[in-house]
Short mmCIF file of N, CA and C in Angstrom, two decimals:
data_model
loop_
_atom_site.label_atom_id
_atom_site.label_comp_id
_atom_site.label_asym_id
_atom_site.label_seq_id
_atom_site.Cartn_x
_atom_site.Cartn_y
_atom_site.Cartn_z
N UNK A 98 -0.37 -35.04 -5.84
CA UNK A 98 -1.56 -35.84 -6.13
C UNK A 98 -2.82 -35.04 -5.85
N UNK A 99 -2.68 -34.13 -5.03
CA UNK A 99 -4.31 -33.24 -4.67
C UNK A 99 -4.26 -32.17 -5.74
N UNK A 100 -3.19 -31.85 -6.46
CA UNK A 100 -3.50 -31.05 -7.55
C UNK A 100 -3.58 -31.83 -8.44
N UNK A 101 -3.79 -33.28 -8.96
CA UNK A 101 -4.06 -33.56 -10.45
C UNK A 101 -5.68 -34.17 -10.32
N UNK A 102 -6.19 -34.46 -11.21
CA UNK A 102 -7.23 -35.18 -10.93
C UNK A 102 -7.37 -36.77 -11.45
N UNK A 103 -7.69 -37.37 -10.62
CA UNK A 103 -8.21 -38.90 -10.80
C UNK A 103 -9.05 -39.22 -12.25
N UNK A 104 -8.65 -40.91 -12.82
CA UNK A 104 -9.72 -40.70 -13.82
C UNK A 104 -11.13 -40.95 -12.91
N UNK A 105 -11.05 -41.33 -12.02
CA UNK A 105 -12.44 -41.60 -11.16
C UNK A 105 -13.06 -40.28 -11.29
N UNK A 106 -12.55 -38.81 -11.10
CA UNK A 106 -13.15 -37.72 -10.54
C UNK A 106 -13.31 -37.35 -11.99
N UNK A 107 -12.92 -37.45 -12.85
CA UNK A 107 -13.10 -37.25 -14.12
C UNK A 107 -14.32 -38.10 -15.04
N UNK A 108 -14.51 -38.77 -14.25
CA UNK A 108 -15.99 -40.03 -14.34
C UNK A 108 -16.69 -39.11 -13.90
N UNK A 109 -16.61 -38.37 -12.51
CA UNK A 109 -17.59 -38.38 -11.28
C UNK A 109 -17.95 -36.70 -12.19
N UNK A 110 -17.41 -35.93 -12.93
CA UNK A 110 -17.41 -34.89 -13.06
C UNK A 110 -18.38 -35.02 -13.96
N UNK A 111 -18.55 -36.18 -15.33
CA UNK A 111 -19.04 -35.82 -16.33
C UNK A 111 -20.70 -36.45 -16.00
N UNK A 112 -20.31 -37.47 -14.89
CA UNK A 112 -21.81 -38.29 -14.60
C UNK A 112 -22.64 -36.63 -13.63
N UNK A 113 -21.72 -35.86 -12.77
CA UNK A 113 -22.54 -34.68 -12.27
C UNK A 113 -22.81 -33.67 -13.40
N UNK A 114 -22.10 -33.63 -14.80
CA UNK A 114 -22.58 -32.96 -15.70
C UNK A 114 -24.30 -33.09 -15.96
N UNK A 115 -24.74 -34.52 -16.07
CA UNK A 115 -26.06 -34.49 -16.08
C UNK A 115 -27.06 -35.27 -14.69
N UNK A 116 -25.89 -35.18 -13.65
CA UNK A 116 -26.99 -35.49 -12.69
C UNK A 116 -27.35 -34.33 -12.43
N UNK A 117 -27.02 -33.25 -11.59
CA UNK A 117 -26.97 -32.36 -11.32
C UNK A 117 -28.36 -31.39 -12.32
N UNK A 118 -28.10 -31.09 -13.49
CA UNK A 118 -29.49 -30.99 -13.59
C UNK A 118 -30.88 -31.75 -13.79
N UNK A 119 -30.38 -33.10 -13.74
CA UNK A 119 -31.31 -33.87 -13.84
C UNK A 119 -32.41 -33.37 -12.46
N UNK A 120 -31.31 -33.94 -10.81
CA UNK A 120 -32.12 -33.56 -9.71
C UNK A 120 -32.86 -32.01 -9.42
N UNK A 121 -32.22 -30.73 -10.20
CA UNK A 121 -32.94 -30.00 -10.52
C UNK A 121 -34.22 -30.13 -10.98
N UNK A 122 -34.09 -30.63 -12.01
CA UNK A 122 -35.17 -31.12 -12.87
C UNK A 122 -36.54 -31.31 -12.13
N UNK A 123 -36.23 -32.63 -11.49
CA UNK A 123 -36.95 -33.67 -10.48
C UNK A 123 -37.20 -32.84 -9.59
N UNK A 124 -36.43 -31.96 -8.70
CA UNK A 124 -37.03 -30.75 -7.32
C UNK A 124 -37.57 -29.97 -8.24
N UNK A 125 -37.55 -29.60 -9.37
CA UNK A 125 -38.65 -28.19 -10.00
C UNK A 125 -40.29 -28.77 -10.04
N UNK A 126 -40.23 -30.28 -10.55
CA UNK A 126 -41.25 -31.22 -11.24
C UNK A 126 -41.71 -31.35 -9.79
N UNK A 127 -40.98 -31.47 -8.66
CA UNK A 127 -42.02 -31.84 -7.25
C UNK A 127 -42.86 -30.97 -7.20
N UNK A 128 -41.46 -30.07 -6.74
CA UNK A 128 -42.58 -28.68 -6.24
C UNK A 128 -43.90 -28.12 -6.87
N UNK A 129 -43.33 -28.33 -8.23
CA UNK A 129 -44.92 -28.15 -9.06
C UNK A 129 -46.22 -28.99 -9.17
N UNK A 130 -45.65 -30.21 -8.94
CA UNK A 130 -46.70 -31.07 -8.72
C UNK A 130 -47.41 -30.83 -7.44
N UNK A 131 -46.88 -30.49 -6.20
CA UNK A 131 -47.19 -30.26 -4.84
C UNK A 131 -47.96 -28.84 -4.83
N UNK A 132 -46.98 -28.33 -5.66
CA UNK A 132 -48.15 -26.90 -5.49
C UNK A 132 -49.24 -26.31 -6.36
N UNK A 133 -49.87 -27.89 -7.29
CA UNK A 133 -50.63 -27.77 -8.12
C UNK A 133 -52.05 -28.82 -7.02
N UNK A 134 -51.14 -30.46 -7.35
CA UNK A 134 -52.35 -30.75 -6.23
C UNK A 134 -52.63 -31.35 -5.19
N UNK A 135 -51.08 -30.39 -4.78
CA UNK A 135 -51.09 -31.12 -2.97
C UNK A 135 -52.82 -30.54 -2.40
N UNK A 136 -52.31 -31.15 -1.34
CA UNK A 136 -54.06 -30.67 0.03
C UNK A 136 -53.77 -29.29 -0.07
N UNK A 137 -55.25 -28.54 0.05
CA UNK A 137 -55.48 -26.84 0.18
C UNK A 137 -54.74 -26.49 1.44
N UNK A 138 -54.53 -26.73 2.35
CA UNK A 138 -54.11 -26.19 3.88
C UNK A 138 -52.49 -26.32 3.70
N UNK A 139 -51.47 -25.25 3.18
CA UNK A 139 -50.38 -25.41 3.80
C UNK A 139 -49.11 -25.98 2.13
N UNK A 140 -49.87 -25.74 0.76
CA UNK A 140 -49.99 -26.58 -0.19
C UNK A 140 -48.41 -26.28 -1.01
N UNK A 141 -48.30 -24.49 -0.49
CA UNK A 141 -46.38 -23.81 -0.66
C UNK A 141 -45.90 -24.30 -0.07
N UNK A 142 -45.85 -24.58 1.63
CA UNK A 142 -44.85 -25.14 2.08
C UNK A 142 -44.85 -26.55 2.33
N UNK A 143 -45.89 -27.34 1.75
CA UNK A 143 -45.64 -28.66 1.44
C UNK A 143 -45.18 -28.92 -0.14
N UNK A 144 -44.99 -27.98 -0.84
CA UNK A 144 -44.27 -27.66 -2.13
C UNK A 144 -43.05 -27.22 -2.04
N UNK A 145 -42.70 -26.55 -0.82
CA UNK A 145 -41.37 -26.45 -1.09
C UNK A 145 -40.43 -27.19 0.10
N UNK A 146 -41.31 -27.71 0.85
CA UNK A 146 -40.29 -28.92 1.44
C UNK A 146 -40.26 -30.38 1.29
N UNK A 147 -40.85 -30.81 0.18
CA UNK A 147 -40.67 -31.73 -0.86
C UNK A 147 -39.76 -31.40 -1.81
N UNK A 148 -39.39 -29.83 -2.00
CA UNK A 148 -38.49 -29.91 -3.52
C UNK A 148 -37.46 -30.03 -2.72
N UNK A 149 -37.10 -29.24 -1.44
CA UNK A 149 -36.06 -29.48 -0.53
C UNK A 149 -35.27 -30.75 -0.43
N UNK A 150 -36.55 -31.39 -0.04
CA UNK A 150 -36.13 -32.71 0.22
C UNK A 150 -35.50 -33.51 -0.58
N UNK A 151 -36.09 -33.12 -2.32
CA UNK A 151 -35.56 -33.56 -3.04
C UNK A 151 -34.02 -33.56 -3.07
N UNK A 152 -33.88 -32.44 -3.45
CA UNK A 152 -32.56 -31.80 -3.54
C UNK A 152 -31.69 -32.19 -2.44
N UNK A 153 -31.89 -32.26 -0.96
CA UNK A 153 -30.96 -33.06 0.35
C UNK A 153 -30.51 -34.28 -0.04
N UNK A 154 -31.76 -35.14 -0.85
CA UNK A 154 -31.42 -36.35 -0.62
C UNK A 154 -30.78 -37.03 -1.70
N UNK A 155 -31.09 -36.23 -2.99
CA UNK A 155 -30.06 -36.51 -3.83
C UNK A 155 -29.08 -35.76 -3.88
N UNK A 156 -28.82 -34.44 -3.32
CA UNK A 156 -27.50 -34.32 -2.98
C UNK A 156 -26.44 -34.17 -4.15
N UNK A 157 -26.95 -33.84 -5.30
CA UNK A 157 -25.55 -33.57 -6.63
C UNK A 157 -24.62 -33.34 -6.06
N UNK A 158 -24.31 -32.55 -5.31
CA UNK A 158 -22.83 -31.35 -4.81
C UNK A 158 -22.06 -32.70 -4.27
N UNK A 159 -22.77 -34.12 -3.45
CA UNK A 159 -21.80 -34.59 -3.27
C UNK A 159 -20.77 -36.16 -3.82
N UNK A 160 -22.04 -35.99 -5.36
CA UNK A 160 -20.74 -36.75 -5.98
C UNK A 160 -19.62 -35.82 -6.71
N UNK A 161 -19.60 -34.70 -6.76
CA UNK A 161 -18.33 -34.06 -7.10
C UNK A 161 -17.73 -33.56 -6.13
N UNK A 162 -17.98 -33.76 -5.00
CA UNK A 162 -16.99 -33.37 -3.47
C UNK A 162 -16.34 -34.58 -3.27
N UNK A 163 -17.26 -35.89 -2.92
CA UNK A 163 -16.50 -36.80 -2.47
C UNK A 163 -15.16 -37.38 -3.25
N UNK A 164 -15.18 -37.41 -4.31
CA UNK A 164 -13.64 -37.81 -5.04
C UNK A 164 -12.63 -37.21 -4.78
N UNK A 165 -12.59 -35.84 -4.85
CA UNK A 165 -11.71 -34.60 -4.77
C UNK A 165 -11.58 -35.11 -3.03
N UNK A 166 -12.21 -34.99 -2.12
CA UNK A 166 -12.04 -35.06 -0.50
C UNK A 166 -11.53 -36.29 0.12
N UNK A 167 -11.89 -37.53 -1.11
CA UNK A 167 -11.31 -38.63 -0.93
C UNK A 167 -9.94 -38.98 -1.08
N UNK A 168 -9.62 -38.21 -2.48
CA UNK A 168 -8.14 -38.16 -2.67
C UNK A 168 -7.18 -37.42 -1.78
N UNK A 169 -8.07 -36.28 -1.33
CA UNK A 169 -7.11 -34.93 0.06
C UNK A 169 -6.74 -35.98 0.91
N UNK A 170 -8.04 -36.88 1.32
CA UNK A 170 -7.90 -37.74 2.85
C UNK A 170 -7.09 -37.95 2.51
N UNK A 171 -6.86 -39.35 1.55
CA UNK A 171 -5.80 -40.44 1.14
C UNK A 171 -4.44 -40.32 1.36
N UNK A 172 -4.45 -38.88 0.26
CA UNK A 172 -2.65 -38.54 0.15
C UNK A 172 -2.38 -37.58 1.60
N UNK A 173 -3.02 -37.38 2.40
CA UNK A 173 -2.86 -36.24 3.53
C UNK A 173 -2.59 -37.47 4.63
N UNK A 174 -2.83 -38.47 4.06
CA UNK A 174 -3.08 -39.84 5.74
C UNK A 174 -1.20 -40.34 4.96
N UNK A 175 -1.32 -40.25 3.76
CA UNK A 175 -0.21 -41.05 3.74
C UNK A 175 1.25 -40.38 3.54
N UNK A 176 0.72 -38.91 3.66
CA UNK A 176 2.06 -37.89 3.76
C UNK A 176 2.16 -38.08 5.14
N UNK A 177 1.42 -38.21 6.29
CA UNK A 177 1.66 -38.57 7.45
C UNK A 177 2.33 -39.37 7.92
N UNK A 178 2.45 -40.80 7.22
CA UNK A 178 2.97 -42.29 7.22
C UNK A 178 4.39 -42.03 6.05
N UNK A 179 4.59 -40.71 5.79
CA UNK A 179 6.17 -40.94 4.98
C UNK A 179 5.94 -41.64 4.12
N UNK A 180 4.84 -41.59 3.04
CA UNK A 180 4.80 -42.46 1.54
C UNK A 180 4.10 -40.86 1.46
N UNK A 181 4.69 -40.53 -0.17
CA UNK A 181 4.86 -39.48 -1.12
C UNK A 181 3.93 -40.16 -2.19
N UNK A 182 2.98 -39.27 -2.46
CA UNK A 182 1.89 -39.88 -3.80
C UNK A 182 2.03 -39.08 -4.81
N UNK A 183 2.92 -39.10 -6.45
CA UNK A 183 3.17 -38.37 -7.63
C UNK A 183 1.96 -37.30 -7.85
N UNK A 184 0.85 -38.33 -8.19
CA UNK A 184 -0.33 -37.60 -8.79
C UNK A 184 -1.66 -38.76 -8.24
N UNK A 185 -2.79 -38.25 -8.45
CA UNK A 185 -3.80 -38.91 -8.29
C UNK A 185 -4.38 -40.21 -9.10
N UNK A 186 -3.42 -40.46 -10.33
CA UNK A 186 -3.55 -41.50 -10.81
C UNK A 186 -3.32 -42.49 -10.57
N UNK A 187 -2.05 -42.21 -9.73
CA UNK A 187 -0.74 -43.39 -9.08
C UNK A 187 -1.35 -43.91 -8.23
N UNK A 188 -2.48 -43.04 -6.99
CA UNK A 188 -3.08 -43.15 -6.37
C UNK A 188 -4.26 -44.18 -6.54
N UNK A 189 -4.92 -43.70 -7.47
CA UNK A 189 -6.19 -44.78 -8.08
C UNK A 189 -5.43 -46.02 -7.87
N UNK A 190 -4.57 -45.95 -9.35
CA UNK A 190 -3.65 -47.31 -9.49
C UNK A 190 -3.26 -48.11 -8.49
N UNK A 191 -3.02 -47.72 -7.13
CA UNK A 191 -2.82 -48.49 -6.05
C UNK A 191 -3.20 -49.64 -5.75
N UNK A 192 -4.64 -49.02 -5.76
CA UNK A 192 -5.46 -49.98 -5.00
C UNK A 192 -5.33 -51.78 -5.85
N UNK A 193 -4.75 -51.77 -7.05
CA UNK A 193 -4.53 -53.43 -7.96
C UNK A 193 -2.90 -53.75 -7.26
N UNK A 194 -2.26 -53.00 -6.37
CA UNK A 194 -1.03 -53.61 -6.44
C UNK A 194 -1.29 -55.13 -5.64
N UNK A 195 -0.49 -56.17 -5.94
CA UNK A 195 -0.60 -57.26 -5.34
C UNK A 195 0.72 -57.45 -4.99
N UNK A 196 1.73 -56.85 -5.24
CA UNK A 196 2.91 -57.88 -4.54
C UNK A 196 3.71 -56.52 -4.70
N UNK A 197 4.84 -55.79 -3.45
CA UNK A 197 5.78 -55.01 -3.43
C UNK A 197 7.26 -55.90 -3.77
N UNK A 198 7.90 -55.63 -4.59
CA UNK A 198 9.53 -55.74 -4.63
C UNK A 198 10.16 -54.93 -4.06
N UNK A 199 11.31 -55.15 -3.72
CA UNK A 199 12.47 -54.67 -2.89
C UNK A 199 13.79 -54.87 -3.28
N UNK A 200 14.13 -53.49 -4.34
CA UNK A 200 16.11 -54.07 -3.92
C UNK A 200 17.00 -53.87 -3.12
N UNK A 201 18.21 -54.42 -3.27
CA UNK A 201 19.12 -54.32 -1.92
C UNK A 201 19.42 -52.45 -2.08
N UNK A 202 19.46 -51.79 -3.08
CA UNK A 202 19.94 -50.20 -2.76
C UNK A 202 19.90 -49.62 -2.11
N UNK A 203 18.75 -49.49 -1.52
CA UNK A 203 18.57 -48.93 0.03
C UNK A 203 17.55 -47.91 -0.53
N UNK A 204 16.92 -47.93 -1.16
CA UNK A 204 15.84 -47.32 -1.28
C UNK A 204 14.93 -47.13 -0.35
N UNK A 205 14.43 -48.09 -0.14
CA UNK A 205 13.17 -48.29 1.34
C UNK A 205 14.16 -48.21 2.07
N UNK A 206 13.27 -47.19 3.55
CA UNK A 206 14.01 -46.97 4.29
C UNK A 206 13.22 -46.60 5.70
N UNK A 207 13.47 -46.62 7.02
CA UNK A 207 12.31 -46.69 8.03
C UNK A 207 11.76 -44.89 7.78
N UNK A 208 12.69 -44.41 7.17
CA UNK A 208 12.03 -43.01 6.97
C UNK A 208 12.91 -42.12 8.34
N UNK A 209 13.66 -42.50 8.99
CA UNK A 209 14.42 -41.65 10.21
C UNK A 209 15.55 -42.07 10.13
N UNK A 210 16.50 -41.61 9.61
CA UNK A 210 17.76 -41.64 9.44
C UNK A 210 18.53 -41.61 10.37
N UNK A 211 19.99 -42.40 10.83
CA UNK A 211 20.63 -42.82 12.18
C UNK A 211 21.63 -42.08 11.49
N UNK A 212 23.06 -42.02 12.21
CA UNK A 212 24.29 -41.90 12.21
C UNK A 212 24.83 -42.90 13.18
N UNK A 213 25.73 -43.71 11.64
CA UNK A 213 25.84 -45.48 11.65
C UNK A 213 27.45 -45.57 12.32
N UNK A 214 28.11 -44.17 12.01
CA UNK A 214 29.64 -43.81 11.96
C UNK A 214 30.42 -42.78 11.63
N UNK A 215 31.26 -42.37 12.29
CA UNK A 215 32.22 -41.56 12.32
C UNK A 215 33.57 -41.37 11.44
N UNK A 216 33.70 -41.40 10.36
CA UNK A 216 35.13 -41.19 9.89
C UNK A 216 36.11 -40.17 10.45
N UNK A 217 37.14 -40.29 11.03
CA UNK A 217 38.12 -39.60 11.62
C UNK A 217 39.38 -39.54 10.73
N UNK A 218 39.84 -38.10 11.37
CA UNK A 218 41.18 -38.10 10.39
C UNK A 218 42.13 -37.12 11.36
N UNK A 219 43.35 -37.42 11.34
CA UNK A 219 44.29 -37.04 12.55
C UNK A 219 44.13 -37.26 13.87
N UNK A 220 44.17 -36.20 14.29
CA UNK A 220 43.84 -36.79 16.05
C UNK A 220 42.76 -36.46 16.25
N UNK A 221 42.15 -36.19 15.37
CA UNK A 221 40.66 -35.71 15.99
C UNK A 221 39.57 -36.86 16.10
N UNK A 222 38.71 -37.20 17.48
CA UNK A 222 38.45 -38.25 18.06
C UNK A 222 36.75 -37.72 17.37
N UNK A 223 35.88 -39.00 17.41
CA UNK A 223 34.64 -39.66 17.04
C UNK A 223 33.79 -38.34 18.09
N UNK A 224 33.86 -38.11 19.64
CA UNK A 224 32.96 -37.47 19.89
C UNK A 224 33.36 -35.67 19.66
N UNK A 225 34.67 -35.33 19.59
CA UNK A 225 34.80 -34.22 19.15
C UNK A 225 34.05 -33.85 18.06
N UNK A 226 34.31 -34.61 16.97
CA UNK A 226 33.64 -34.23 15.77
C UNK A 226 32.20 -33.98 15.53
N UNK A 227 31.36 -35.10 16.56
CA UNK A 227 30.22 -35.60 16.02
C UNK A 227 29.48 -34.21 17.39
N UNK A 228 30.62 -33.63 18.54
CA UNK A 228 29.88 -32.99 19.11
C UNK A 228 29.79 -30.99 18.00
N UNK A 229 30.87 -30.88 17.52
CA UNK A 229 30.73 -29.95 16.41
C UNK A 229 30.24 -29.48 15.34
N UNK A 230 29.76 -31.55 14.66
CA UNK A 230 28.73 -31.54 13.52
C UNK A 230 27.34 -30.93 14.56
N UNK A 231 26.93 -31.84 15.34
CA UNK A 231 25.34 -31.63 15.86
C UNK A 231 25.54 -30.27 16.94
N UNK A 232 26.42 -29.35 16.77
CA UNK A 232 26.33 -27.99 17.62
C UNK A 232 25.52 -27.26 15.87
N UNK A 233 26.56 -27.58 15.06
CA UNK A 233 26.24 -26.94 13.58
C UNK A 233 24.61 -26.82 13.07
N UNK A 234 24.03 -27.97 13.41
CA UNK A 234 23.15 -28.54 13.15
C UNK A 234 22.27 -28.43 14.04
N UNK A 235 22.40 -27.97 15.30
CA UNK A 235 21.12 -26.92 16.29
C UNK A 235 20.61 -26.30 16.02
N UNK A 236 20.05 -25.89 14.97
CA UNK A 236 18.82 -25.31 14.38
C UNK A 236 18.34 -25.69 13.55
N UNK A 237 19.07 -26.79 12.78
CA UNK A 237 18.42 -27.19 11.62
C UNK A 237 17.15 -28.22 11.43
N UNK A 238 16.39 -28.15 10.68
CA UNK A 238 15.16 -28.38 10.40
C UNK A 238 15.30 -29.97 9.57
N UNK A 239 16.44 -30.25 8.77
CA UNK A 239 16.83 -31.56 8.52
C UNK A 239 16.60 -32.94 9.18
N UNK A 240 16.23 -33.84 8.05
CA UNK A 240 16.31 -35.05 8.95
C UNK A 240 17.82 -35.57 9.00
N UNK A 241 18.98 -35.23 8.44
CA UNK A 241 19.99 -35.96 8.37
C UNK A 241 21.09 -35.29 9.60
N UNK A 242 20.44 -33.79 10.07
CA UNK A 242 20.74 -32.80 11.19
C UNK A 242 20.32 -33.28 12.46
N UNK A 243 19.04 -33.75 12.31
CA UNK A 243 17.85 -34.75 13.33
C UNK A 243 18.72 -35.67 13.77
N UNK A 244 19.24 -36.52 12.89
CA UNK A 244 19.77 -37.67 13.04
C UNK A 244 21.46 -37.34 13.78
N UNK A 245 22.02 -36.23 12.97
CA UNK A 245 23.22 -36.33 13.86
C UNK A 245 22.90 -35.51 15.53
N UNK A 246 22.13 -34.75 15.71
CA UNK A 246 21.82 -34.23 17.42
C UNK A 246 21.61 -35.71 17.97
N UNK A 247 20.23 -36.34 17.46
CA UNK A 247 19.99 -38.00 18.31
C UNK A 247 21.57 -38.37 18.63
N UNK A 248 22.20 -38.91 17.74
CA UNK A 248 23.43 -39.59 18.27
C UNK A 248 24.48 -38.72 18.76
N UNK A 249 24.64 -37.87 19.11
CA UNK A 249 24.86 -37.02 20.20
C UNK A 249 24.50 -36.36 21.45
N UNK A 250 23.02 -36.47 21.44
CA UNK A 250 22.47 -36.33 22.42
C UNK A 250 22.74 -38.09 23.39
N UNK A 251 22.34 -39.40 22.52
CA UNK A 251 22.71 -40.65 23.03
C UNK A 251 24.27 -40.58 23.72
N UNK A 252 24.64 -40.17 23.24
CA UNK A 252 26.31 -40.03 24.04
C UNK A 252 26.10 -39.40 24.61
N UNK A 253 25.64 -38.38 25.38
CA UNK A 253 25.78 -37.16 26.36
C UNK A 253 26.57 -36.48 26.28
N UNK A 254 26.76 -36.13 24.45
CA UNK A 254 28.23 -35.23 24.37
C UNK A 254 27.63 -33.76 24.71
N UNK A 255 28.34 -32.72 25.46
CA UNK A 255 28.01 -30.87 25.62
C UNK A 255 28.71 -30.65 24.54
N UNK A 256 27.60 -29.94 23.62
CA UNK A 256 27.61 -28.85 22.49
C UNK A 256 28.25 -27.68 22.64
N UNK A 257 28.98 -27.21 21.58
CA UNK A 257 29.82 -25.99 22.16
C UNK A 257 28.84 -24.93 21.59
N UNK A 258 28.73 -23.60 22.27
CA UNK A 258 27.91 -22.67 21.33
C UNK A 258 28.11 -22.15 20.27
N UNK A 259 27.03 -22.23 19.23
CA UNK A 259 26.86 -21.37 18.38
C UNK A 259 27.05 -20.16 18.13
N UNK A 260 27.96 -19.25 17.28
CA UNK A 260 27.42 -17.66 17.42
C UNK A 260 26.29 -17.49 16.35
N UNK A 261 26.19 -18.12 15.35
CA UNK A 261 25.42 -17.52 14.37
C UNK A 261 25.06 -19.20 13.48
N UNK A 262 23.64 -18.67 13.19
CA UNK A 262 22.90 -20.08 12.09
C UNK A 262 21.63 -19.64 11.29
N UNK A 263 21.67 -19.72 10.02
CA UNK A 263 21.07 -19.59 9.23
C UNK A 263 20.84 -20.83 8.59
N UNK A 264 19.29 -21.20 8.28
CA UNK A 264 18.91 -22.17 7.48
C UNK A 264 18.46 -21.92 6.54
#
């Protein structure tokens, strides 16, 4: 979503197409007016901190920052919160949703994955296994690796060592 652009920023781009020199415009037209018939004492630099001023307070640069910085915030707050945003449109689009659905698939999900169970086969017992999966899985960077150390660490099963792990 921070690489596509919004139709908002695509508004905001074409309205700074002619603001932007418009407020030019308007800071050239001060300053000249100021340094034609401002007061004799001081008449440049009351000419050029009027065009200044101009230019601070209308500020072009920041209707084409704020959209682009608005959308970074947005999708950067909500990659935080484990919701994934496609593109910046999806994003716009948001803001009309009125009602979420939910099916039973298991789609939605708290976002931290457990280990619910153990399948066993021969004699080999629930914490043997689950202490061999999460030795495997001591380095790994996974949430489904995450999830099997937690429920091994909850048992207080000892990990056998590793010689070697590559992720």
């Amino acid at each position: 979503a921070q690489g596509s652009r919004a139709p908002m920023q695509r508004l905001a781009d074409r309205v700074s197409a002619w603001f932007v020199p418009a407020v030019l415009l308007i800071a050239a037209a001060t300053f000249g007016s100021w340094a034609l018939f401002g007061p004799e004492p001081g008449r440049a630099t009351l000419a050029i901190g009027t065009a200044i001023a101009v230019l601070i307070i209308a500020c072009p640069c920041a209707l084409g920052l704020a959209t682009p910085a608005a959308v970074m915030a947005g999708t950067g707050k909500a990659a935080e919160l484990g919701i994934l945003i496609g593109n910046a449109e999806a994003l716009e689009q948001a803001r009309r949703i009125t009602a979420v659905v939910l099916d039973k698939t298991g789609t939605i999900t708290t976002g931290r994955p457990a280990l619910t169970g153990i399948p066993t086969a021969g004699t080999w017992a629930e914490d043997g296994i689950l202490a061999l999966a999460a030795a495997a899985e001591l380095g790994s960077e996974h949430p489904l690796g995450e999830a099997i150390l937690r429920a091994a660490r909850n048992r207080g099963l000892e990990l056998p060592e590793v010689q070697s792990f590559e992720a």
